[in-house]
GROMACS .gro file of C-alpha atoms in nm:
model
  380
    1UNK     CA    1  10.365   2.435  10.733
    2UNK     CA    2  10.477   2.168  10.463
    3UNK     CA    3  10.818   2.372  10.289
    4UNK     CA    4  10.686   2.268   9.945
    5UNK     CA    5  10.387   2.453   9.989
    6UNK     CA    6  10.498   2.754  10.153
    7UNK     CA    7  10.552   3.082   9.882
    8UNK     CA    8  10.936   3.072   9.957
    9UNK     CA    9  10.963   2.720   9.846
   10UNK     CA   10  10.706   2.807   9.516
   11UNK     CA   11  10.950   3.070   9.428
   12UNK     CA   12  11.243   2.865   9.501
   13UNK     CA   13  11.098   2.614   9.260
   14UNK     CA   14  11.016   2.871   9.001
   15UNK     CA   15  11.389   2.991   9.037
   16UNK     CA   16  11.551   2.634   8.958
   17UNK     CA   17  11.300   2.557   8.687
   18UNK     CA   18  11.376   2.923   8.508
   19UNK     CA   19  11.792   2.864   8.521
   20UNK     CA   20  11.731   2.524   8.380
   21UNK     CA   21  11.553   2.630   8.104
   22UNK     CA   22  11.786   2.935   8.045
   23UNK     CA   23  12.069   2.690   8.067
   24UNK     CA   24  11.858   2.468   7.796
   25UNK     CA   25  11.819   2.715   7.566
   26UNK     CA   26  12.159   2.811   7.544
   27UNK     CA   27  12.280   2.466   7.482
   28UNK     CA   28  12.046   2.439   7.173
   29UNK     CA   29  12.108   2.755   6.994
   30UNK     CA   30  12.475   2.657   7.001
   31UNK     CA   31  12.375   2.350   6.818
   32UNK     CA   32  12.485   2.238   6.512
   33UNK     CA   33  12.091   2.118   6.398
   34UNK     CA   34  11.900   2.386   6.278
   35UNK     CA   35  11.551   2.229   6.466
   36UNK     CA   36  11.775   2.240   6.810
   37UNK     CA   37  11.875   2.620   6.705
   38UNK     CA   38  11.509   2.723   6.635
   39UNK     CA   39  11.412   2.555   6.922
   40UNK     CA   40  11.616   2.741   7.148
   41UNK     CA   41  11.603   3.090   6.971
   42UNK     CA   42  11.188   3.027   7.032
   43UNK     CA   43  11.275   2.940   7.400
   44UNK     CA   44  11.523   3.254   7.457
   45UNK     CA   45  11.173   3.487   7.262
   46UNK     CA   46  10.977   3.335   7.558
   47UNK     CA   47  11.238   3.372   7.862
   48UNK     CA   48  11.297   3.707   7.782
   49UNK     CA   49  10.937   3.862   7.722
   50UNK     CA   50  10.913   3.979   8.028
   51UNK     CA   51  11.189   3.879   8.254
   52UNK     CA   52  11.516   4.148   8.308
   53UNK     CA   53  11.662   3.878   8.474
   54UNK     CA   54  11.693   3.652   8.199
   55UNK     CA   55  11.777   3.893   7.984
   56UNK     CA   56  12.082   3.945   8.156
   57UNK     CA   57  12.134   3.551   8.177
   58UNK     CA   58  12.087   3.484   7.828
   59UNK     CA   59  12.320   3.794   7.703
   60UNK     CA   60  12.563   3.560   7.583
   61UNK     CA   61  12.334   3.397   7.355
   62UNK     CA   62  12.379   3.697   7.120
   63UNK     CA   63  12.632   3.587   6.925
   64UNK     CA   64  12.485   3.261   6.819
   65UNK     CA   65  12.170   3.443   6.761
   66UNK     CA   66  12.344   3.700   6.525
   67UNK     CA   67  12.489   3.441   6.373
   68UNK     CA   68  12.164   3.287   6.242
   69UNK     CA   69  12.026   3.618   6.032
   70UNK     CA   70  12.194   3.531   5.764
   71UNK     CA   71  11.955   3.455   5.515
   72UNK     CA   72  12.172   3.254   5.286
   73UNK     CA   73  12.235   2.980   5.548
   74UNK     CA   74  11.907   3.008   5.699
   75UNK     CA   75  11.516   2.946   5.620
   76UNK     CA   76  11.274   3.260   5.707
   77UNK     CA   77  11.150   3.047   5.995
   78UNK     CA   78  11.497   3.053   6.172
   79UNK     CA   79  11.552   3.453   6.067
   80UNK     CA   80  11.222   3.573   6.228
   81UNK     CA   81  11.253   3.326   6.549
   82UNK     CA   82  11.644   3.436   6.578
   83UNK     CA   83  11.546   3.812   6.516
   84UNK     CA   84  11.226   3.864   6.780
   85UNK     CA   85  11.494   3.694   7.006
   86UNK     CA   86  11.740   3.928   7.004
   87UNK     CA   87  11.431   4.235   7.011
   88UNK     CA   88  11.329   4.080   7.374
   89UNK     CA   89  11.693   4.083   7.478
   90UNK     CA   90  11.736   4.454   7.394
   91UNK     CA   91  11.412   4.566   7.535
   92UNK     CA   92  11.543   4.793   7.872
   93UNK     CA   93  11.860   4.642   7.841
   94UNK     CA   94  12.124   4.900   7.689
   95UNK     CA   95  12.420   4.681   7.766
   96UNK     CA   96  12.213   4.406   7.506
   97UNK     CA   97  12.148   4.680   7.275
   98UNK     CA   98  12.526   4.759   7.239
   99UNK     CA   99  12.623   4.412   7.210
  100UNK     CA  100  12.385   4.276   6.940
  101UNK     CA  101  12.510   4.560   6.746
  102UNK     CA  102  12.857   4.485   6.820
  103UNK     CA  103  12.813   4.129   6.739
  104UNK     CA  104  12.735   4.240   6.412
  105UNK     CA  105  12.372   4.247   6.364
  106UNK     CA  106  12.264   4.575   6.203
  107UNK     CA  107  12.355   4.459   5.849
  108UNK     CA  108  12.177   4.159   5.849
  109UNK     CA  109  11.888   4.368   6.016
  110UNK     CA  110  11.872   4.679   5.753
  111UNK     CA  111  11.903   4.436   5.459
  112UNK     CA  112  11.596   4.283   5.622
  113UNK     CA  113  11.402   4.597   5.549
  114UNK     CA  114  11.441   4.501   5.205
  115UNK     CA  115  11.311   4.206   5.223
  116UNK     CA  116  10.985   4.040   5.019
  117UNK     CA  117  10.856   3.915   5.336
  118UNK     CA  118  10.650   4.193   5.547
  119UNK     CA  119  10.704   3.971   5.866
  120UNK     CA  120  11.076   4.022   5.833
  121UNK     CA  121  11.039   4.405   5.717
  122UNK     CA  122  10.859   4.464   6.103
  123UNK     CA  123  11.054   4.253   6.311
  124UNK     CA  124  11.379   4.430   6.157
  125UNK     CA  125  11.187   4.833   6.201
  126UNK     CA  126  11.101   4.703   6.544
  127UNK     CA  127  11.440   4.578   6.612
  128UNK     CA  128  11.556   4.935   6.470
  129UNK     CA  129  11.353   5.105   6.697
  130UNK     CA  130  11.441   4.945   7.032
  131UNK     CA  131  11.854   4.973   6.928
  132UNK     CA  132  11.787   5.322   6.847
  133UNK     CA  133  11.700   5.411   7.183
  134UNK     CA  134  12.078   5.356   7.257
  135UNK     CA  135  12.339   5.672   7.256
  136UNK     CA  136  12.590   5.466   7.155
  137UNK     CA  137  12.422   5.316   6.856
  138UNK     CA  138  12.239   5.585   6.751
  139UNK     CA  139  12.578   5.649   6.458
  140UNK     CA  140  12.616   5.285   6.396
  141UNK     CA  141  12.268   5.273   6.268
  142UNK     CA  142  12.271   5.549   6.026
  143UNK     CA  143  12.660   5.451   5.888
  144UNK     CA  144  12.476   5.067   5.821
  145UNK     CA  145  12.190   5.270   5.586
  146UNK     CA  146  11.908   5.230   5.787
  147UNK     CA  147  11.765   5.620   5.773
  148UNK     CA  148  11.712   5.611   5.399
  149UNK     CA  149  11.553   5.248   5.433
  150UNK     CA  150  11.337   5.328   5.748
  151UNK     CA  151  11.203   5.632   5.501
  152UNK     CA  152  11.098   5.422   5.260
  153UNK     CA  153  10.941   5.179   5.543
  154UNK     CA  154  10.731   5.510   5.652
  155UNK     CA  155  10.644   5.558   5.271
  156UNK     CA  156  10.509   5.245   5.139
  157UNK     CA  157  10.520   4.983   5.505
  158UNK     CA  158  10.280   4.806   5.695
  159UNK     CA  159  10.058   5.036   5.979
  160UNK     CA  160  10.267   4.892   6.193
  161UNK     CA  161  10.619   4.934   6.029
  162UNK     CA  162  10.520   5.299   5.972
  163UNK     CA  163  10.460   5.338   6.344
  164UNK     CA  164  10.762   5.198   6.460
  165UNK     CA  165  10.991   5.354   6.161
  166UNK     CA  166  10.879   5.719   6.254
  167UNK     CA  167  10.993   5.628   6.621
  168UNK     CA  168  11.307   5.509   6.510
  169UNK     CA  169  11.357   5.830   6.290
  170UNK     CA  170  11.271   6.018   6.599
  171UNK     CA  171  11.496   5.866   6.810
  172UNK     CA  172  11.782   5.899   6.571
  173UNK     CA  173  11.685   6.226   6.527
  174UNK     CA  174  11.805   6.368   6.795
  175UNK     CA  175  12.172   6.298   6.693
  176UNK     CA  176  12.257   6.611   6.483
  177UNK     CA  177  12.430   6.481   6.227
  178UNK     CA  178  12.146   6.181   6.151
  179UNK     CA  179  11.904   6.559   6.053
  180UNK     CA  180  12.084   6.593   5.733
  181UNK     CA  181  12.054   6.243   5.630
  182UNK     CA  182  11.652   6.215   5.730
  183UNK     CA  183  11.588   6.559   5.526
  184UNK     CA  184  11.835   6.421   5.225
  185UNK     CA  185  11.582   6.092   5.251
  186UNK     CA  186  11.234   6.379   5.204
  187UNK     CA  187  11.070   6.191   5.519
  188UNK     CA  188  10.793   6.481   5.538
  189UNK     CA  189  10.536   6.358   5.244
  190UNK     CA  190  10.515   6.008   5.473
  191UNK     CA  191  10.553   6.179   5.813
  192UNK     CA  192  10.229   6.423   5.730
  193UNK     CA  193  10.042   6.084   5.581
  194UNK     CA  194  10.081   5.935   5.879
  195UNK     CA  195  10.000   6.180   6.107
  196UNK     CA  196   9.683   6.272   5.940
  197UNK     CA  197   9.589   5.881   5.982
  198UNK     CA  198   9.672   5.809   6.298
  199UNK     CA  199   9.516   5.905   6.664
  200UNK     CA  200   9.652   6.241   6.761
  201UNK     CA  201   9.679   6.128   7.133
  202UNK     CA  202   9.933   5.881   6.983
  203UNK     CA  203  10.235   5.808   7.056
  204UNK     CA  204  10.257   5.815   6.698
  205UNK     CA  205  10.162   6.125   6.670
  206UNK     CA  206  10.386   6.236   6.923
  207UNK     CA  207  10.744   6.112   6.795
  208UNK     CA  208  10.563   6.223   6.436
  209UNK     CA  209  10.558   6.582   6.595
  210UNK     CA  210  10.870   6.550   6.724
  211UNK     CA  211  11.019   6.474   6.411
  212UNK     CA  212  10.884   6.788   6.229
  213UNK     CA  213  10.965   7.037   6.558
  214UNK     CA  214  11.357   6.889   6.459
  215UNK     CA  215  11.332   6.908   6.064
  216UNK     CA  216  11.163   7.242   6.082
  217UNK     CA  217  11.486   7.384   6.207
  218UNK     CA  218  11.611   7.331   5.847
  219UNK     CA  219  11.487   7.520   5.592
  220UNK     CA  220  11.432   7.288   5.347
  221UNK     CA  221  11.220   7.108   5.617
  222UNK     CA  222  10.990   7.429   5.662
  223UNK     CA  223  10.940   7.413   5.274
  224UNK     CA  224  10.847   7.033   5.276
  225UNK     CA  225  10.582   7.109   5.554
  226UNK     CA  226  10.388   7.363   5.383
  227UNK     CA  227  10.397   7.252   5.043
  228UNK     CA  228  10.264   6.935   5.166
  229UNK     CA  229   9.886   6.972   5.168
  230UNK     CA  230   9.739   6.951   5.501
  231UNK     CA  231  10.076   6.967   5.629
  232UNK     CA  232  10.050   7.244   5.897
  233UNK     CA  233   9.653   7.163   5.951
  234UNK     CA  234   9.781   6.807   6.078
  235UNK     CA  235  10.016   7.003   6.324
  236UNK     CA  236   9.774   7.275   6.414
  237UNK     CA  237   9.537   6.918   6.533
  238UNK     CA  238   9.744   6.776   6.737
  239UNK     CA  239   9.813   7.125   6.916
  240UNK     CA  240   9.435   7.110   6.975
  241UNK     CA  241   9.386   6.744   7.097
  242UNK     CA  242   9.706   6.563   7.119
  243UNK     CA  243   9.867   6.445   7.420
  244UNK     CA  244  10.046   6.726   7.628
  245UNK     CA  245  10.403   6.584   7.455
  246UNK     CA  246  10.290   6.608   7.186
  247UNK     CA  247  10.117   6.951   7.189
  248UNK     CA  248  10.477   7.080   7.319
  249UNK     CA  249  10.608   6.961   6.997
  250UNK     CA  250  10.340   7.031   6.756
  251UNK     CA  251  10.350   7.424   6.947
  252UNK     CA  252  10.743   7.394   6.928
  253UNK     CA  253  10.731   7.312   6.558
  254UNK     CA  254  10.523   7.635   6.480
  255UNK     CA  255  10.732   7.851   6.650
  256UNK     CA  256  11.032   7.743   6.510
  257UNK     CA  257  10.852   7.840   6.172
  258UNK     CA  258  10.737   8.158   6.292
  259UNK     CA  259  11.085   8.265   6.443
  260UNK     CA  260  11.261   8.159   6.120
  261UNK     CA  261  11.067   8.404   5.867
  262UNK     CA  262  10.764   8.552   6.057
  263UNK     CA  263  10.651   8.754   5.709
  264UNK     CA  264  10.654   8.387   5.521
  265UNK     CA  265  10.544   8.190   5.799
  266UNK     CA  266  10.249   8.417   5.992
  267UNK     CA  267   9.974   8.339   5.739
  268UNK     CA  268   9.944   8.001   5.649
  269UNK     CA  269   9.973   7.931   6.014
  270UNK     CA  270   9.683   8.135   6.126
  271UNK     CA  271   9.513   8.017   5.813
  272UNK     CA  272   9.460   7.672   5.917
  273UNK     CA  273   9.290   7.797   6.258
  274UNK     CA  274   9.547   7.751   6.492
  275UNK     CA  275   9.448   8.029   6.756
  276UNK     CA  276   9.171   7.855   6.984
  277UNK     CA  277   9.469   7.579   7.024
  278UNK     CA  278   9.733   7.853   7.129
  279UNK     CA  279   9.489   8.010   7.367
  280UNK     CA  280   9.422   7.655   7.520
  281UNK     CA  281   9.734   7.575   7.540
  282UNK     CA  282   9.810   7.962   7.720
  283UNK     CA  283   9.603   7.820   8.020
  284UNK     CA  284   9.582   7.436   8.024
  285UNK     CA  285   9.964   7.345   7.847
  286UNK     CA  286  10.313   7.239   8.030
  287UNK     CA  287  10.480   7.572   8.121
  288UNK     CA  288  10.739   7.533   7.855
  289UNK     CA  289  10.414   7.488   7.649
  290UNK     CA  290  10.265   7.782   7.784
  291UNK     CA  291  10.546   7.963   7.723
  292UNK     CA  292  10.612   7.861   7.360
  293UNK     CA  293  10.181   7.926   7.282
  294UNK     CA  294  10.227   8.321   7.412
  295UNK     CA  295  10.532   8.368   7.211
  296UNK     CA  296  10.374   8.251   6.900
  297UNK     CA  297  10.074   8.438   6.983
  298UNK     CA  298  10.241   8.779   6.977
  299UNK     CA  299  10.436   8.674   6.723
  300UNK     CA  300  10.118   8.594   6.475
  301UNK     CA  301   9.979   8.913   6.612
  302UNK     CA  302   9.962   9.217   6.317
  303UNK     CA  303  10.250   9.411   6.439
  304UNK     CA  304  10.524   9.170   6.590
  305UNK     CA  305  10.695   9.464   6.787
  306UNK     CA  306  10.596   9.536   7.168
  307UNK     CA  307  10.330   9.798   7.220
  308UNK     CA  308  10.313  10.121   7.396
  309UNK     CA  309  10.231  10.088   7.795
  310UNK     CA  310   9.855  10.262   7.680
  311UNK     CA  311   9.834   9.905   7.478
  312UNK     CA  312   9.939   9.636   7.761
  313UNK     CA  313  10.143   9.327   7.582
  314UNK     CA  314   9.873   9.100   7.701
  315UNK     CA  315   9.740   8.793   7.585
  316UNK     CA  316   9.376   8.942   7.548
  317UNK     CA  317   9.545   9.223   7.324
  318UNK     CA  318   9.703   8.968   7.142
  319UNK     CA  319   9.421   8.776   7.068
  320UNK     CA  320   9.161   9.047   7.009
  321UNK     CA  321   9.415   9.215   6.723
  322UNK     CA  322   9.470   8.850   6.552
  323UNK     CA  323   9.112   8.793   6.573
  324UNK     CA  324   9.054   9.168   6.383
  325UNK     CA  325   9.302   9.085   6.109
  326UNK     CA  326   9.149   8.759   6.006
  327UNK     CA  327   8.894   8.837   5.685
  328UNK     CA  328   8.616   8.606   5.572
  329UNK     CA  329   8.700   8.383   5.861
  330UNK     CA  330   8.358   8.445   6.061
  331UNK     CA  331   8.396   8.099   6.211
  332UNK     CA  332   8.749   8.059   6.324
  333UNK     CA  333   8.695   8.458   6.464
  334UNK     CA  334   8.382   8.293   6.663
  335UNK     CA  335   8.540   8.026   6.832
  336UNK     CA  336   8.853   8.238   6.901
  337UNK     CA  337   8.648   8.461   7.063
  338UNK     CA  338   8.481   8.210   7.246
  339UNK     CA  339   8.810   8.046   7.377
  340UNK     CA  340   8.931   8.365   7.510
  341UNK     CA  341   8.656   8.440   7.733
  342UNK     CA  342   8.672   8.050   7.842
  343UNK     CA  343   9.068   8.170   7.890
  344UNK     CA  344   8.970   8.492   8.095
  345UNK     CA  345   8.716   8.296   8.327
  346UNK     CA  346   8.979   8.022   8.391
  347UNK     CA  347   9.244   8.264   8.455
  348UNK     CA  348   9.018   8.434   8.695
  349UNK     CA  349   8.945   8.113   8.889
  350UNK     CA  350   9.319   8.016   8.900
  351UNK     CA  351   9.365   8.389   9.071
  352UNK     CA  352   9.072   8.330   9.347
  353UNK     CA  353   9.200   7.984   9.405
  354UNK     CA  354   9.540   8.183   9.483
  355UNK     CA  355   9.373   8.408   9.664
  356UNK     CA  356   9.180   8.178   9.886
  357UNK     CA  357   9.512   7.964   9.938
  358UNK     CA  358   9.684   8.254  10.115
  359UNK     CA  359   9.412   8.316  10.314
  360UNK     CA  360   9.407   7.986  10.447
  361UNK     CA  361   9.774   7.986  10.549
  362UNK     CA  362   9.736   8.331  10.704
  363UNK     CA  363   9.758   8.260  11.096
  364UNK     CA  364   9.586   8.458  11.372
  365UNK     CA  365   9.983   8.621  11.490
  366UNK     CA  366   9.989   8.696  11.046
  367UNK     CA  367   9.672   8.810  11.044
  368UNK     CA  368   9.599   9.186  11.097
  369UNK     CA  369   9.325   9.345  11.291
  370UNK     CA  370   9.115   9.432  11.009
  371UNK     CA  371   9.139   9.068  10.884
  372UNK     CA  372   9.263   9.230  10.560
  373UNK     CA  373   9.387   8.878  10.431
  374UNK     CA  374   8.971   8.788  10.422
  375UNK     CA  375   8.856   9.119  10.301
  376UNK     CA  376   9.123   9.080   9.997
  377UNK     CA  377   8.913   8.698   9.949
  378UNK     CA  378   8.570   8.877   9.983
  379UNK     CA  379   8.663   9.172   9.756
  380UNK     CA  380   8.758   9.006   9.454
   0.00000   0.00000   0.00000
């Protein structure tokens, strides 16, 4: 077979052509000319889309990249193509992430979420996002003023900037001291707007869930929630049909209320329906899900404290006095009712398939004369 036409010489062809171009690009956004540094901050955007390996290559193209998002010496041309540059170098690369913002890129980048032009406002809350995802970083960004900015991205941005500025908030979130300074910023207004907009199998509405499951912790957080109108009915939805992340969040978040001040807490929470979700959730949820929906069901339960052995702790107990205590609510009482014989039938199943499992393993040298093992099958 001709070498040039065999799939090792293809990919050794492939291989030279990619470090020449990588070694190209470099050259050019060290340049002098601004074309030759557009040109090459373009060319670094396109070897770095997709390829690890190039982003590791062109990692010392950073600096000269930083160097041109400074909009003073620079058209907007030259800020966006130098900007979406250093994104695709970051992207699952945390040794890029720490180094752009070593070379000194997040002020540049958080003044840019200032800026008149909405294609520079993205590009710097996606660029936010993607360093956020880094430990080290994570303090950086909030001493440079992004949390207050990204708030007001979430408030008044493009669909797109408020996507990617409530994942950004989420992932500096879960640095402890950042909670003070998203809660000082009131986040919750924008964070409920969204969520009520957006697809609650989202991965919006996931890291949007996971943002009020951290701020609910706080009391002023709790507060913000329910005097926002709609603000627990866009949690209780995304319990009911959101992914199963972000029904472990949405569940989390209403526990956490619950926990906090069960007396305050207990009634707007069943108020907005949230029951059929739980019971769901009892049966078809994560276990820590699971766990989380039958703690919050006893907890919205009349009488919070456990009952005498006569009156078994169980979920249908649970569910059957919640379901008496709710007035005037003929349709909510309906479908609860529903879901818990749907819960009952399930959790019978789940028990036969158990059953019918440990029959099947049973061996004949197990098994006992009287084939008790298939009686126990037969019997339920």
């Amino acid at each position: 077979m001709d070498y040039y036409s065999s799939p090792s010489g293809s990919h050794h062809r492939t291989t030279v052509s990619t470090e020449a171009a990588v070694l190209k690009a470099l050259l050019l956004v060290q340049s002098d000319a601004l074309d030759s540094k557009l040109q090459g901050a373009c060319e670094i955007r396109r070897l770095t889309k997709t390829s690890q390996r190039c982003r590791r290559q062109l990692s010392e193209s950073i600096p000269h990249l930083v160097s041109m998002l400074h909009p003073l010496h620079y058209p907007d041309s030259h800020l966006e193509a130098a900007l979406l540059a250093l994104l695709n170098l970051a992207v699952k690369d945390e040794k890029n992430k720490i180094k752009i913002v070593e070379a000194g890129a997040l002020g540049p980048i958080v003044g840019f979420l200032q800026s008149e032009s909405l294609i520079l406002q993205e590009n710097a809350t996606a660029s936010l996002l993607t360093l956020s995802a880094s430990t080290v970083n994570k303090p950086l960004i909030s001493a440079a003023g992004a949390i207050p900015l990204l708030v007001e991205i979430l408030r008044c941005g493009s669909p797109q900037a408020k996507a990617d500025a409530v994942m950004a908030l989420s992932n500096l979130s879960t640095l402890p001291s950042n909670l003070s300074i998203i809660l000082d910023s009131n986040p919750v207004p924008s964070i409920v707007s969204l969520l009520k907009t957006c697809k609650k199998s989202s991965k919006t509405a996931e890291k949007c869930c996971s943002l009020i499951e951290s701020l609910v912790g706080f009391d002023e957080g709790r507060i913000a929630l329910t005097s926002e109108e709609g603000g627990v009915l866009a949690v209780v939805e995304v319990l009911e049909n959101g992914s199963l992340q972000s029904r472990d969040h949405a569940v989390g978040a209403l526990l956490t209320m619950c926990e906090s001040d069960r007396c305050k807490y207990r009634e707007p929470i069943l108020g907005e329906g949230v029951i059929p979700g739980l019971l769901e959730l009892t049966v078809q949820g994560t276990p820590k899900s699971q766990s989380k929906a039958k703690t919050l069901l006893r907890l919205l339960r009349d009488s919070p404290y456990p009952r005498s052995e006569l009156q078994p702790d169980t979920i249908e107990n649970i569910v059957c006095n919640i379901i008496y205590q709710i007035d005037g609510k003929d349709d909510q009482s309906s479908k609860a009712k529903k879901m818990l014989a749907e819960m009952v039938q399930v959790s019978m199943e789940q028990s036969l398939r158990h059953l019918q499992r440990r029959a099947l393993v049973c061996t004949p040298t197990d098994m006992p004369m009287n084939n008790s093992c298939t009686s126990e099958v037969s019997s339920k």
